[in-house]
Structures are given as structure tokens and as C-alpha cells.
mmCIF file with all atom_site columns, C-alpha atoms in Angstrom:
data_model
loop_
_atom_site.group_PDB
_atom_site.id
_atom_site.type_symbol
_atom_site.label_atom_id
_atom_site.label_alt_id
_atom_site.label_comp_id
_atom_site.label_asym_id
_atom_site.label_entity_id
_atom_site.label_seq_id
_atom_site.pdbx_PDB_ins_code
_atom_site.Cartn_x
_atom_site.Cartn_y
_atom_site.Cartn_z
_atom_site.occupancy
_atom_site.B_iso_or_equiv
_atom_site.pdbx_formal_charge
_atom_site.auth_seq_id
_atom_site.auth_comp_id
_atom_site.auth_asym_id
_atom_site.auth_atom_id
_atom_site.pdbx_PDB_model_num
ATOM 1   C CA . ASP E 1 1   ? -3.548  -2.991  26.540 1.00 96.00 ? 194 ASP E CA 1
ATOM 2   C CA . ILE E 1 2   ? -4.635  0.618   26.134 1.00 98.00 ? 195 ILE E CA 1
ATOM 3   C CA . GLN E 1 3   ? -7.037  1.028   23.226 1.00 98.00 ? 196 GLN E CA 1
ATOM 4   C CA . MET E 1 4   ? -6.929  4.249   21.209 1.00 98.00 ? 197 MET E CA 1
ATOM 5   C CA . THR E 1 5   ? -10.100 5.222   19.371 1.00 98.00 ? 198 THR E CA 1
ATOM 6   C CA . GLN E 1 6   ? -10.088 7.982   16.808 1.00 98.00 ? 199 GLN E CA 1
ATOM 7   C CA . SER E 1 7   ? -13.091 9.734   15.365 1.00 98.00 ? 200 SER E CA 1
ATOM 8   C CA . PRO E 1 8   ? -14.103 10.180  12.735 1.00 98.00 ? 201 PRO E CA 1
ATOM 9   C CA . SER E 1 9   ? -12.481 7.398   10.682 1.00 98.00 ? 202 SER E CA 1
ATOM 10  C CA . SER E 1 10  ? -12.649 9.662   7.658  1.00 97.00 ? 203 SER E CA 1
ATOM 11  C CA . LEU E 1 11  ? -13.838 13.109  6.765  1.00 97.00 ? 204 LEU E CA 1
ATOM 12  C CA . SER E 1 12  ? -14.170 15.344  3.742  1.00 97.00 ? 205 SER E CA 1
ATOM 13  C CA . ALA E 1 13  ? -13.213 18.973  4.057  1.00 96.00 ? 206 ALA E CA 1
ATOM 14  C CA . SER E 1 14  ? -12.444 21.920  1.832  1.00 96.00 ? 207 SER E CA 1
ATOM 15  C CA . VAL E 1 15  ? -9.313  24.015  1.651  1.00 95.00 ? 208 VAL E CA 1
ATOM 16  C CA . GLY E 1 16  ? -9.536  26.647  4.345  1.00 95.00 ? 209 GLY E CA 1
ATOM 17  C CA . ASP E 1 17  ? -11.748 24.578  6.643  1.00 96.00 ? 210 ASP E CA 1
ATOM 18  C CA . ARG E 1 18  ? -11.037 23.915  10.282 1.00 97.00 ? 211 ARG E CA 1
ATOM 19  C CA . VAL E 1 19  ? -10.736 20.190  10.986 1.00 97.00 ? 212 VAL E CA 1
ATOM 20  C CA . ILE E 1 20  ? -10.885 18.525  14.388 1.00 98.00 ? 213 ILE E CA 1
ATOM 21  C CA . ILE E 1 21  ? -9.896  14.911  14.975 1.00 98.00 ? 214 ILE E CA 1
ATOM 22  C CA . THR E 1 22  ? -10.448 13.306  18.345 1.00 98.00 ? 215 THR E CA 1
ATOM 23  C CA . CYS E 1 23  ? -8.624  10.457  20.038 1.00 98.00 ? 216 CYS E CA 1
ATOM 24  C CA . ARG E 1 24  ? -9.848  8.695   23.144 1.00 98.00 ? 217 ARG E CA 1
ATOM 25  C CA . ALA E 1 25  ? -7.762  6.395   25.314 1.00 98.00 ? 218 ALA E CA 1
ATOM 26  C CA . SER E 1 26  ? -9.324  3.443   27.120 1.00 98.00 ? 219 SER E CA 1
ATOM 27  C CA . GLN E 1 27  ? -7.575  4.532   30.315 1.00 98.00 ? 220 GLN E CA 1
ATOM 28  C CA . SER E 1 28  ? -5.790  7.612   31.567 1.00 98.00 ? 221 SER E CA 1
ATOM 29  C CA . ILE E 1 29  ? -2.485  8.279   29.817 1.00 98.00 ? 222 ILE E CA 1
ATOM 30  C CA . GLY E 1 30  ? -1.660  11.755  31.076 1.00 97.00 ? 223 GLY E CA 1
ATOM 31  C CA . LYS E 1 31  ? -0.069  13.599  28.164 1.00 97.00 ? 224 LYS E CA 1
ATOM 32  C CA . TYR E 1 32  ? 1.652   10.537  26.678 1.00 97.00 ? 225 TYR E CA 1
ATOM 33  C CA . LEU E 1 33  ? -0.044  11.146  23.338 1.00 98.00 ? 226 LEU E CA 1
ATOM 34  C CA . ASN E 1 34  ? 1.482   11.793  19.929 1.00 98.00 ? 227 ASN E CA 1
ATOM 35  C CA . TRP E 1 35  ? 0.006   12.663  16.537 1.00 98.00 ? 228 TRP E CA 1
ATOM 36  C CA . TYR E 1 36  ? 1.411   11.532  13.184 1.00 98.00 ? 229 TYR E CA 1
ATOM 37  C CA . GLN E 1 37  ? 0.596   12.404  9.596  1.00 98.00 ? 230 GLN E CA 1
ATOM 38  C CA . GLN E 1 38  ? 0.975   9.833   6.856  1.00 98.00 ? 231 GLN E CA 1
ATOM 39  C CA . LYS E 1 39  ? 0.661   10.416  3.132  1.00 98.00 ? 232 LYS E CA 1
ATOM 40  C CA . PRO E 1 40  ? 0.182   7.548   0.664  1.00 96.00 ? 233 PRO E CA 1
ATOM 41  C CA . GLY E 1 41  ? 3.329   5.515   0.136  1.00 96.00 ? 234 GLY E CA 1
ATOM 42  C CA . LYS E 1 42  ? 5.264   7.476   2.743  1.00 98.00 ? 235 LYS E CA 1
ATOM 43  C CA . ALA E 1 43  ? 6.391   6.889   6.295  1.00 98.00 ? 236 ALA E CA 1
ATOM 44  C CA . PRO E 1 44  ? 4.488   8.562   9.116  1.00 98.00 ? 237 PRO E CA 1
ATOM 45  C CA . LYS E 1 45  ? 5.710   11.967  10.224 1.00 98.00 ? 238 LYS E CA 1
ATOM 46  C CA . LEU E 1 46  ? 5.576   13.175  13.815 1.00 98.00 ? 239 LEU E CA 1
ATOM 47  C CA . LEU E 1 47  ? 3.453   16.315  14.107 1.00 98.00 ? 240 LEU E CA 1
ATOM 48  C CA . ILE E 1 48  ? 2.773   16.720  17.807 1.00 98.00 ? 241 ILE E CA 1
ATOM 49  C CA . SER E 1 49  ? 4.255   15.047  20.848 1.00 97.00 ? 242 SER E CA 1
ATOM 50  C CA . ALA E 1 50  ? 3.198   15.088  24.488 1.00 97.00 ? 243 ALA E CA 1
ATOM 51  C CA . ALA E 1 51  ? -0.345  16.007  23.446 1.00 98.00 ? 244 ALA E CA 1
ATOM 52  C CA . SER E 1 52  ? 0.442   19.588  22.483 1.00 97.00 ? 245 SER E CA 1
ATOM 53  C CA . THR E 1 53  ? 4.120   20.109  21.546 1.00 97.00 ? 246 THR E CA 1
ATOM 54  C CA . LEU E 1 54  ? 4.359   21.078  17.905 1.00 97.00 ? 247 LEU E CA 1
ATOM 55  C CA . GLN E 1 55  ? 7.405   19.590  16.223 1.00 97.00 ? 248 GLN E CA 1
ATOM 56  C CA . SER E 1 56  ? 9.957   21.800  14.555 1.00 95.00 ? 249 SER E CA 1
ATOM 57  C CA . GLY E 1 57  ? 9.009   22.570  10.975 1.00 96.00 ? 250 GLY E CA 1
ATOM 58  C CA . VAL E 1 58  ? 5.343   21.642  11.376 1.00 97.00 ? 251 VAL E CA 1
ATOM 59  C CA . PRO E 1 59  ? 3.043   24.476  10.296 1.00 95.00 ? 252 PRO E CA 1
ATOM 60  C CA . SER E 1 60  ? 1.436   26.451  13.083 1.00 94.00 ? 253 SER E CA 1
ATOM 61  C CA . GLY E 1 61  ? -1.977  25.572  11.695 1.00 95.00 ? 254 GLY E CA 1
ATOM 62  C CA . PHE E 1 62  ? -1.651  22.259  13.507 1.00 98.00 ? 255 PHE E CA 1
ATOM 63  C CA . SER E 1 63  ? -2.363  22.121  17.218 1.00 98.00 ? 256 SER E CA 1
ATOM 64  C CA . GLY E 1 64  ? -3.029  19.468  19.818 1.00 98.00 ? 257 GLY E CA 1
ATOM 65  C CA . SER E 1 65  ? -4.768  19.510  23.147 1.00 98.00 ? 258 SER E CA 1
ATOM 66  C CA . GLY E 1 66  ? -6.100  17.254  25.851 1.00 98.00 ? 259 GLY E CA 1
ATOM 67  C CA . SER E 1 67  ? -4.951  15.031  28.652 1.00 96.00 ? 260 SER E CA 1
ATOM 68  C CA . GLU E 1 68  ? -5.805  11.823  30.476 1.00 97.00 ? 261 GLU E CA 1
ATOM 69  C CA . THR E 1 69  ? -8.278  10.135  28.088 1.00 98.00 ? 262 THR E CA 1
ATOM 70  C CA . ASP E 1 70  ? -9.472  12.756  25.600 1.00 98.00 ? 263 ASP E CA 1
ATOM 71  C CA . PHE E 1 71  ? -7.328  14.451  22.992 1.00 98.00 ? 264 PHE E CA 1
ATOM 72  C CA . THR E 1 72  ? -7.844  16.525  19.871 1.00 98.00 ? 265 THR E CA 1
ATOM 73  C CA . LEU E 1 73  ? -5.818  17.387  16.809 1.00 98.00 ? 266 LEU E CA 1
ATOM 74  C CA . THR E 1 74  ? -6.942  20.609  15.147 1.00 98.00 ? 267 THR E CA 1
ATOM 75  C CA . ILE E 1 75  ? -5.991  21.703  11.670 1.00 97.00 ? 268 ILE E CA 1
ATOM 76  C CA . SER E 1 76  ? -7.013  25.285  11.157 1.00 93.00 ? 269 SER E CA 1
ATOM 77  C CA . ASN E 1 77  ? -7.174  26.604  7.621  1.00 91.00 ? 270 ASN E CA 1
ATOM 78  C CA . LEU E 1 78  ? -6.768  23.218  5.872  1.00 95.00 ? 271 LEU E CA 1
ATOM 79  C CA . GLN E 1 79  ? -4.207  23.309  3.074  1.00 94.00 ? 272 GLN E CA 1
ATOM 80  C CA . PRO E 1 80  ? -3.920  21.017  0.023  1.00 93.00 ? 273 PRO E CA 1
ATOM 81  C CA . GLU E 1 81  ? -0.803  19.395  1.486  1.00 95.00 ? 274 GLU E CA 1
ATOM 82  C CA . ASP E 1 82  ? -2.716  18.474  4.661  1.00 96.00 ? 275 ASP E CA 1
ATOM 83  C CA . TYR E 1 83  ? -4.781  15.809  2.932  1.00 93.00 ? 276 TYR E CA 1
ATOM 84  C CA . ALA E 1 84  ? -3.476  12.662  4.571  1.00 97.00 ? 277 ALA E CA 1
ATOM 85  C CA . THR E 1 85  ? -4.212  10.079  7.232  1.00 98.00 ? 278 THR E CA 1
ATOM 86  C CA . TYR E 1 86  ? -3.637  11.067  10.846 1.00 98.00 ? 279 TYR E CA 1
ATOM 87  C CA . TYR E 1 87  ? -2.847  8.686   13.696 1.00 98.00 ? 280 TYR E CA 1
ATOM 88  C CA . CYS E 1 88  ? -2.710  9.177   17.437 1.00 98.00 ? 281 CYS E CA 1
ATOM 89  C CA . GLN E 1 89  ? -0.399  7.012   19.547 1.00 98.00 ? 282 GLN E CA 1
ATOM 90  C CA . GLN E 1 90  ? 0.027   6.492   23.249 1.00 98.00 ? 283 GLN E CA 1
ATOM 91  C CA . THR E 1 91  ? 3.450   5.885   24.752 1.00 97.00 ? 284 THR E CA 1
ATOM 92  C CA . TYR E 1 92  ? 2.234   5.649   28.346 1.00 97.00 ? 285 TYR E CA 1
ATOM 93  C CA . SER E 1 93  ? 2.582   1.884   28.403 1.00 96.00 ? 286 SER E CA 1
ATOM 94  C CA . ILE E 1 94  ? 3.553   -1.154  26.386 1.00 95.00 ? 287 ILE E CA 1
ATOM 95  C CA . PRO E 1 95  ? 2.299   -1.914  23.776 1.00 96.00 ? 288 PRO E CA 1
ATOM 96  C CA . ARG E 1 96  ? 2.624   1.525   22.244 1.00 96.00 ? 289 ARG E CA 1
ATOM 97  C CA . THR E 1 97  ? -0.768  1.483   20.571 1.00 98.00 ? 290 THR E CA 1
ATOM 98  C CA . PHE E 1 98  ? -1.969  3.619   17.681 1.00 98.00 ? 291 PHE E CA 1
ATOM 99  C CA . GLY E 1 99  ? -5.447  4.777   16.851 1.00 98.00 ? 292 GLY E CA 1
ATOM 100 C CA . GLN E 1 100 ? -7.008  3.318   13.730 1.00 98.00 ? 293 GLN E CA 1
ATOM 101 C CA . GLY E 1 101 ? -6.384  6.488   11.743 1.00 98.00 ? 294 GLY E CA 1
ATOM 102 C CA . THR E 1 102 ? -8.447  9.354   10.344 1.00 98.00 ? 295 THR E CA 1
ATOM 103 C CA . LYS E 1 103 ? -8.329  9.952   6.619  1.00 98.00 ? 296 LYS E CA 1
ATOM 104 C CA . VAL E 1 104 ? -8.789  13.576  5.609  1.00 98.00 ? 297 VAL E CA 1
ATOM 105 C CA . GLU E 1 105 ? -10.045 13.817  2.054  1.00 95.00 ? 298 GLU E CA 1
ATOM 106 C CA . ILE E 1 106 ? -10.769 16.619  -0.333 1.00 87.00 ? 299 ILE E CA 1
ATOM 107 C CA . LYS E 1 107 ? -14.391 17.772  -0.463 1.00 87.00 ? 300 LYS E CA 1
ATOM 108 C CA . GLN S 2 1   ? 20.745  14.727  9.264  1.00 95.00 ? 111 GLN S CA 1
ATOM 109 C CA . VAL S 2 2   ? 19.026  11.703  10.727 1.00 97.00 ? 112 VAL S CA 1
ATOM 110 C CA . GLN S 2 3   ? 18.606  8.811   8.307  1.00 98.00 ? 113 GLN S CA 1
ATOM 111 C CA . LEU S 2 4   ? 17.065  5.407   8.825  1.00 98.00 ? 114 LEU S CA 1
ATOM 112 C CA . VAL S 2 5   ? 17.258  2.953   5.940  1.00 98.00 ? 115 VAL S CA 1
ATOM 113 C CA . GLU S 2 6   ? 15.524  -0.406  6.147  1.00 98.00 ? 116 GLU S CA 1
ATOM 114 C CA . SER S 2 7   ? 16.447  -3.398  4.047  1.00 98.00 ? 117 SER S CA 1
ATOM 115 C CA . GLY S 2 8   ? 15.843  -7.131  3.941  1.00 98.00 ? 118 GLY S CA 1
ATOM 116 C CA . GLY S 2 9   ? 12.213  -7.280  2.937  1.00 97.00 ? 119 GLY S CA 1
ATOM 117 C CA . GLY S 2 10  ? 10.916  -9.539  0.208  1.00 98.00 ? 120 GLY S CA 1
ATOM 118 C CA . LEU S 2 11  ? 8.734   -12.519 -0.615 1.00 98.00 ? 121 LEU S CA 1
ATOM 119 C CA . VAL S 2 12  ? 8.832   -15.450 1.784  1.00 98.00 ? 122 VAL S CA 1
ATOM 120 C CA . LYS S 2 13  ? 6.726   -18.584 2.130  1.00 98.00 ? 123 LYS S CA 1
ATOM 121 C CA . PRO S 2 14  ? 4.529   -19.194 5.177  1.00 98.00 ? 124 PRO S CA 1
ATOM 122 C CA . GLY S 2 15  ? 6.625   -20.655 7.967  1.00 98.00 ? 125 GLY S CA 1
ATOM 123 C CA . GLY S 2 16  ? 9.760   -19.051 6.587  1.00 98.00 ? 126 GLY S CA 1
ATOM 124 C CA . SER S 2 17  ? 12.145  -16.521 8.098  1.00 98.00 ? 127 SER S CA 1
ATOM 125 C CA . LEU S 2 18  ? 13.461  -13.107 7.207  1.00 98.00 ? 128 LEU S CA 1
ATOM 126 C CA . ARG S 2 19  ? 15.860  -10.665 8.837  1.00 98.00 ? 129 ARG S CA 1
ATOM 127 C CA . LEU S 2 20  ? 15.261  -6.976  8.476  1.00 98.00 ? 130 LEU S CA 1
ATOM 128 C CA . SER S 2 21  ? 17.961  -4.375  8.991  1.00 98.00 ? 131 SER S CA 1
ATOM 129 C CA . CYS S 2 22  ? 17.752  -0.661  9.701  1.00 98.00 ? 132 CYS S CA 1
ATOM 130 C CA . ALA S 2 23  ? 20.919  1.346   9.117  1.00 98.00 ? 133 ALA S CA 1
ATOM 131 C CA . ALA S 2 24  ? 21.010  4.518   11.190 1.00 98.00 ? 134 ALA S CA 1
ATOM 132 C CA . SER S 2 25  ? 23.030  7.684   10.788 1.00 98.00 ? 135 SER S CA 1
ATOM 133 C CA . GLY S 2 26  ? 23.025  11.311  11.861 1.00 98.00 ? 136 GLY S CA 1
ATOM 134 C CA . PHE S 2 27  ? 22.481  10.738  15.581 1.00 97.00 ? 137 PHE S CA 1
ATOM 135 C CA . THR S 2 28  ? 24.028  8.885   18.495 1.00 97.00 ? 138 THR S CA 1
ATOM 136 C CA . PHE S 2 29  ? 22.541  5.484   17.813 1.00 98.00 ? 139 PHE S CA 1
ATOM 137 C CA . SER S 2 30  ? 23.713  3.841   21.021 1.00 97.00 ? 140 SER S CA 1
ATOM 138 C CA . ASP S 2 31  ? 21.836  6.462   23.074 1.00 96.00 ? 141 ASP S CA 1
ATOM 139 C CA . SER S 2 32  ? 18.517  5.912   21.311 1.00 97.00 ? 142 SER S CA 1
ATOM 140 C CA . TYR S 2 33  ? 15.624  3.588   21.927 1.00 97.00 ? 143 TYR S CA 1
ATOM 141 C CA . MET S 2 34  ? 14.469  2.126   18.608 1.00 98.00 ? 144 MET S CA 1
ATOM 142 C CA . SER S 2 35  ? 11.175  0.567   17.576 1.00 98.00 ? 145 SER S CA 1
ATOM 143 C CA . TRP S 2 36  ? 9.749   -1.506  14.743 1.00 98.00 ? 146 TRP S CA 1
ATOM 144 C CA . VAL S 2 37  ? 6.277   -0.656  13.441 1.00 98.00 ? 147 VAL S CA 1
ATOM 145 C CA . ARG S 2 38  ? 4.398   -2.345  10.610 1.00 98.00 ? 148 ARG S CA 1
ATOM 146 C CA . GLN S 2 39  ? 1.520   -1.480  8.349  1.00 98.00 ? 149 GLN S CA 1
ATOM 147 C CA . ALA S 2 40  ? -0.469  -4.146  6.532  1.00 98.00 ? 150 ALA S CA 1
ATOM 148 C CA . PRO S 2 41  ? -1.748  -3.149  3.074  1.00 97.00 ? 151 PRO S CA 1
ATOM 149 C CA . GLY S 2 42  ? -4.511  -0.573  3.446  1.00 96.00 ? 152 GLY S CA 1
ATOM 150 C CA . LYS S 2 43  ? -4.435  -0.825  7.231  1.00 98.00 ? 153 LYS S CA 1
ATOM 151 C CA . GLY S 2 44  ? -3.222  1.205   10.176 1.00 98.00 ? 154 GLY S CA 1
ATOM 152 C CA . LEU S 2 45  ? 0.014   1.265   12.126 1.00 98.00 ? 155 LEU S CA 1
ATOM 153 C CA . GLU S 2 46  ? 0.949   -1.545  14.498 1.00 98.00 ? 156 GLU S CA 1
ATOM 154 C CA . TRP S 2 47  ? 3.814   -1.209  16.971 1.00 98.00 ? 157 TRP S CA 1
ATOM 155 C CA . LEU S 2 48  ? 5.838   -4.432  17.207 1.00 98.00 ? 158 LEU S CA 1
ATOM 156 C CA . SER S 2 49  ? 8.832   -4.039  19.452 1.00 98.00 ? 159 SER S CA 1
ATOM 157 C CA . TYR S 2 50  ? 11.332  -1.701  21.034 1.00 97.00 ? 160 TYR S CA 1
ATOM 158 C CA . ILE S 2 51  ? 14.863  -1.983  22.291 1.00 98.00 ? 161 ILE S CA 1
ATOM 159 C CA . SER S 2 52  ? 16.769  0.340   24.580 1.00 97.00 ? 162 SER S CA 1
ATOM 160 C CA . GLY S 2 53  ? 20.050  1.934   23.544 1.00 96.00 ? 163 GLY S CA 1
ATOM 161 C CA . SER S 2 54  ? 22.085  -0.637  25.430 1.00 97.00 ? 164 SER S CA 1
ATOM 162 C CA . GLY S 2 55  ? 19.954  -3.493  24.149 1.00 96.00 ? 165 GLY S CA 1
ATOM 163 C CA . ILE S 2 56  ? 19.114  -4.588  27.670 1.00 97.00 ? 166 ILE S CA 1
ATOM 164 C CA . THR S 2 57  ? 15.443  -3.554  27.690 1.00 97.00 ? 167 THR S CA 1
ATOM 165 C CA . ILE S 2 58  ? 13.238  -5.181  25.060 1.00 98.00 ? 168 ILE S CA 1
ATOM 166 C CA . PHE S 2 59  ? 9.470   -5.443  24.670 1.00 98.00 ? 169 PHE S CA 1
ATOM 167 C CA . TYR S 2 60  ? 7.237   -7.057  22.055 1.00 98.00 ? 170 TYR S CA 1
ATOM 168 C CA . ALA S 2 61  ? 3.627   -6.869  20.987 1.00 98.00 ? 171 ALA S CA 1
ATOM 169 C CA . ASP S 2 62  ? 1.674   -10.040 21.723 1.00 97.00 ? 172 ASP S CA 1
ATOM 170 C CA . SER S 2 63  ? 1.197   -10.630 17.988 1.00 97.00 ? 173 SER S CA 1
ATOM 171 C CA . VAL S 2 64  ? 4.910   -11.274 17.456 1.00 98.00 ? 174 VAL S CA 1
ATOM 172 C CA . THR S 2 65  ? 6.129   -12.517 20.834 1.00 97.00 ? 175 THR S CA 1
ATOM 173 C CA . GLY S 2 66  ? 8.012   -15.784 20.420 1.00 97.00 ? 176 GLY S CA 1
ATOM 174 C CA . ARG S 2 67  ? 8.362   -15.366 16.658 1.00 98.00 ? 177 ARG S CA 1
ATOM 175 C CA . PHE S 2 68  ? 10.199  -12.049 16.196 1.00 98.00 ? 178 PHE S CA 1
ATOM 176 C CA . THR S 2 69  ? 13.441  -10.961 17.835 1.00 98.00 ? 179 THR S CA 1
ATOM 177 C CA . ILE S 2 70  ? 14.714  -7.395  17.946 1.00 98.00 ? 180 ILE S CA 1
ATOM 178 C CA . SER S 2 71  ? 18.421  -6.709  18.339 1.00 98.00 ? 181 SER S CA 1
ATOM 179 C CA . ARG S 2 72  ? 20.986  -4.043  17.611 1.00 98.00 ? 182 ARG S CA 1
ATOM 180 C CA . ASP S 2 73  ? 24.658  -3.651  16.793 1.00 98.00 ? 183 ASP S CA 1
ATOM 181 C CA . ASN S 2 74  ? 25.747  -0.304  18.163 1.00 98.00 ? 184 ASN S CA 1
ATOM 182 C CA . ALA S 2 75  ? 29.202  -0.628  16.595 1.00 98.00 ? 185 ALA S CA 1
ATOM 183 C CA . ARG S 2 76  ? 27.547  -0.774  13.177 1.00 98.00 ? 186 ARG S CA 1
ATOM 184 C CA . ASN S 2 77  ? 24.676  1.610   13.982 1.00 98.00 ? 187 ASN S CA 1
ATOM 185 C CA . THR S 2 78  ? 22.222  -1.032  12.853 1.00 98.00 ? 188 THR S CA 1
ATOM 186 C CA . LEU S 2 79  ? 18.906  -2.303  14.181 1.00 98.00 ? 189 LEU S CA 1
ATOM 187 C CA . PHE S 2 80  ? 17.597  -5.749  13.300 1.00 98.00 ? 190 PHE S CA 1
ATOM 188 C CA . LEU S 2 81  ? 14.334  -7.664  13.341 1.00 98.00 ? 191 LEU S CA 1
ATOM 189 C CA . GLN S 2 82  ? 14.584  -11.421 12.984 1.00 98.00 ? 192 GLN S CA 1
ATOM 190 C CA . MET S 2 83  ? 11.219  -12.767 11.885 1.00 98.00 ? 193 MET S CA 1
ATOM 191 C CA . ASN S 2 84  ? 10.523  -16.508 12.130 1.00 98.00 ? 194 ASN S CA 1
ATOM 192 C CA . SER S 2 85  ? 7.450   -18.657 11.568 1.00 98.00 ? 195 SER S CA 1
ATOM 193 C CA . LEU S 2 86  ? 6.031   -16.037 9.243  1.00 98.00 ? 196 LEU S CA 1
ATOM 194 C CA . ARG S 2 87  ? 2.315   -16.026 8.469  1.00 98.00 ? 197 ARG S CA 1
ATOM 195 C CA . ALA S 2 88  ? 0.249   -14.457 5.724  1.00 98.00 ? 198 ALA S CA 1
ATOM 196 C CA . GLU S 2 89  ? -0.972  -11.877 8.235  1.00 98.00 ? 199 GLU S CA 1
ATOM 197 C CA . ASP S 2 90  ? 2.602   -10.669 8.713  1.00 98.00 ? 200 ASP S CA 1
ATOM 198 C CA . THR S 2 91  ? 2.485   -9.222  5.197  1.00 98.00 ? 201 THR S CA 1
ATOM 199 C CA . ALA S 2 92  ? 3.147   -5.516  5.669  1.00 98.00 ? 202 ALA S CA 1
ATOM 200 C CA . VAL S 2 93  ? 5.516   -2.626  5.237  1.00 98.00 ? 203 VAL S CA 1
ATOM 201 C CA . TYR S 2 94  ? 7.930   -2.673  8.155  1.00 98.00 ? 204 TYR S CA 1
ATOM 202 C CA . TYR S 2 95  ? 9.295   0.595   9.494  1.00 98.00 ? 205 TYR S CA 1
ATOM 203 C CA . CYS S 2 96  ? 12.052  1.250   11.971 1.00 98.00 ? 206 CYS S CA 1
ATOM 204 C CA . ALA S 2 97  ? 11.632  4.356   14.073 1.00 98.00 ? 207 ALA S CA 1
ATOM 205 C CA . LYS S 2 98  ? 13.850  6.328   16.417 1.00 98.00 ? 208 LYS S CA 1
ATOM 206 C CA . GLU S 2 99  ? 12.353  7.145   19.783 1.00 97.00 ? 209 GLU S CA 1
ATOM 207 C CA . HIS S 2 100 ? 12.712  10.551  21.364 1.00 96.00 ? 210 HIS S CA 1
ATOM 208 C CA . SER S 2 101 ? 12.230  11.290  25.032 1.00 94.00 ? 211 SER S CA 1
ATOM 209 C CA . ASP S 2 102 ? 11.396  14.819  26.147 1.00 89.00 ? 212 ASP S CA 1
ATOM 210 C CA . TYR S 2 103 ? 12.111  16.598  29.430 1.00 88.00 ? 213 TYR S CA 1
ATOM 211 C CA . TYR S 2 104 ? 9.148   14.815  31.041 1.00 88.00 ? 214 TYR S CA 1
ATOM 212 C CA . ASN S 2 105 ? 10.233  11.439  29.612 1.00 89.00 ? 215 ASN S CA 1
ATOM 213 C CA . ILE S 2 106 ? 7.298   11.378  27.217 1.00 92.00 ? 216 ILE S CA 1
ATOM 214 C CA . ARG S 2 107 ? 8.340   9.297   24.224 1.00 95.00 ? 217 ARG S CA 1
ATOM 215 C CA . SER S 2 108 ? 7.533   9.793   20.573 1.00 97.00 ? 218 SER S CA 1
ATOM 216 C CA . PHE S 2 109 ? 8.811   8.423   17.294 1.00 98.00 ? 219 PHE S CA 1
ATOM 217 C CA . ASP S 2 110 ? 10.594  11.401  15.798 1.00 96.00 ? 220 ASP S CA 1
ATOM 218 C CA . TYR S 2 111 ? 12.229  9.778   12.778 1.00 98.00 ? 221 TYR S CA 1
ATOM 219 C CA . TRP S 2 112 ? 11.087  6.889   10.604 1.00 98.00 ? 222 TRP S CA 1
ATOM 220 C CA . GLY S 2 113 ? 12.692  4.913   7.833  1.00 98.00 ? 223 GLY S CA 1
ATOM 221 C CA . GLN S 2 114 ? 11.104  4.602   4.414  1.00 98.00 ? 224 GLN S CA 1
ATOM 222 C CA . GLY S 2 115 ? 9.898   1.083   5.129  1.00 98.00 ? 225 GLY S CA 1
ATOM 223 C CA . THR S 2 116 ? 10.557  -2.312  3.610  1.00 98.00 ? 226 THR S CA 1
ATOM 224 C CA . LEU S 2 117 ? 7.821   -4.583  2.266  1.00 98.00 ? 227 LEU S CA 1
ATOM 225 C CA . VAL S 2 118 ? 7.499   -8.125  3.534  1.00 98.00 ? 228 VAL S CA 1
ATOM 226 C CA . THR S 2 119 ? 5.152   -10.413 1.628  1.00 98.00 ? 229 THR S CA 1
ATOM 227 C CA . VAL S 2 120 ? 4.308   -13.813 3.069  1.00 98.00 ? 230 VAL S CA 1
ATOM 228 C CA . SER S 2 121 ? 2.746   -15.998 0.434  1.00 97.00 ? 231 SER S CA 1
ATOM 229 C CA . SER S 2 122 ? 3.089   -19.446 -1.067 1.00 96.00 ? 232 SER S CA 1
#
């Protein structure tokens, strides 16, 4: 199975900050990498697919980059509604594994 | 608009069974791969299974192989997850998710249901 490791597991940031979350795959997955946002009590929401494709309706402050084993999710100019937990996921192979999540909290 | 509505969760004793349903609307269900994902209380996301649009291609995570069965009824636009031999560690919110494939055949889960809670306890 491909293991997905996110860092950090949690972070505290202020409104307006730039936040970077990294995701590392245990083997090369090309661009088969997605990012999801989950708020408490809600279902995950797809933010970015194929490593860097921003989904319709997602604010342009979100961006993704990377390929093969190393990926990043960047939130520029953190907004109050961005406080949530973020997950990466690989769909290169079965099982479709998720990272353990990164919780973004208010500083 | 796309809607996925899960149902069938509840309290069940260890060793018991439960069948989850996911009613889909707003898209061509029979053309879409569908997945089940769960989230134990306070934990992360765990992919469980997917099924192709035709129902021919099915895969499971090791944690549920032999105990859970995914199926679909394209005439009723409904996805199912039959869960047998349930254990305490199966306690979680269970989500169904629609898979999307882009031009390069890179898949993502573009729509999710609201989830249904399964509690396994005596």
C-alpha cells in the first residue's frame, strides 16, 4: 500500500498568514494526488485534484503543487473560513489512501 | 445538482450486520464509479471500497475484505454497503462519494454524502 504522510499534523496560524501543508507519498504517484478540506461535523470537500487543479468555486487563495512523491497545499492569506482539517489522498493505486490530516487552528 | 444521501446507520452489536444505502441524484449514476469512505470518531479518513459504474469492477481495503460487500442498483440510483461481522473498531461515520475522472484519468472524489453513523457496541 502507498503511505501518505502529511506534515505538520496541526498548526496555528493567524488570519492573513500564508500556510503550507506538505504531503509525501511512500512511492511515486505522478500527479494522482487530491486535497480535501473538512470542517467539524461535515463531509470532506474536494479542493484540488491532480495535484494542482483548483476545483470550481474554491477560492484562488488555495493552490497545489508537486509530483511523484512530494506535494504541497498552500493557503495564501488565510481566512476565518479556512480553519479546518486538510487531507491529501492518492488515487494512483488501490487502496486509495489518505494522509492523516492537518488541522489548521486559529492562533 | 448532485446529491448523495446515506441512510441505514445505527447501533449494532458486535458480530451483527448492517446495510447502508446511498441514494444518488443529479448525475448519471450508472456512468460513475462510487466509493465508501469512513471516519472513526476523532480520526482521519479511511477508504473502504469502490465499484465501477457497471458494477463489474470492485475493490476493498484489507480491513473490510471478506466482511463488507459493495453493490449498486443503477435502476434505483442507489449504492449499498453490506457490513457483516461488525467489530467495535468499525464504529465510524460512513460516507459515500462519487468519483470523478479527468482528461488524464486521474480520479478524485468530487461529491460526498453527509455521512451516516454506525456504532458497534454491546
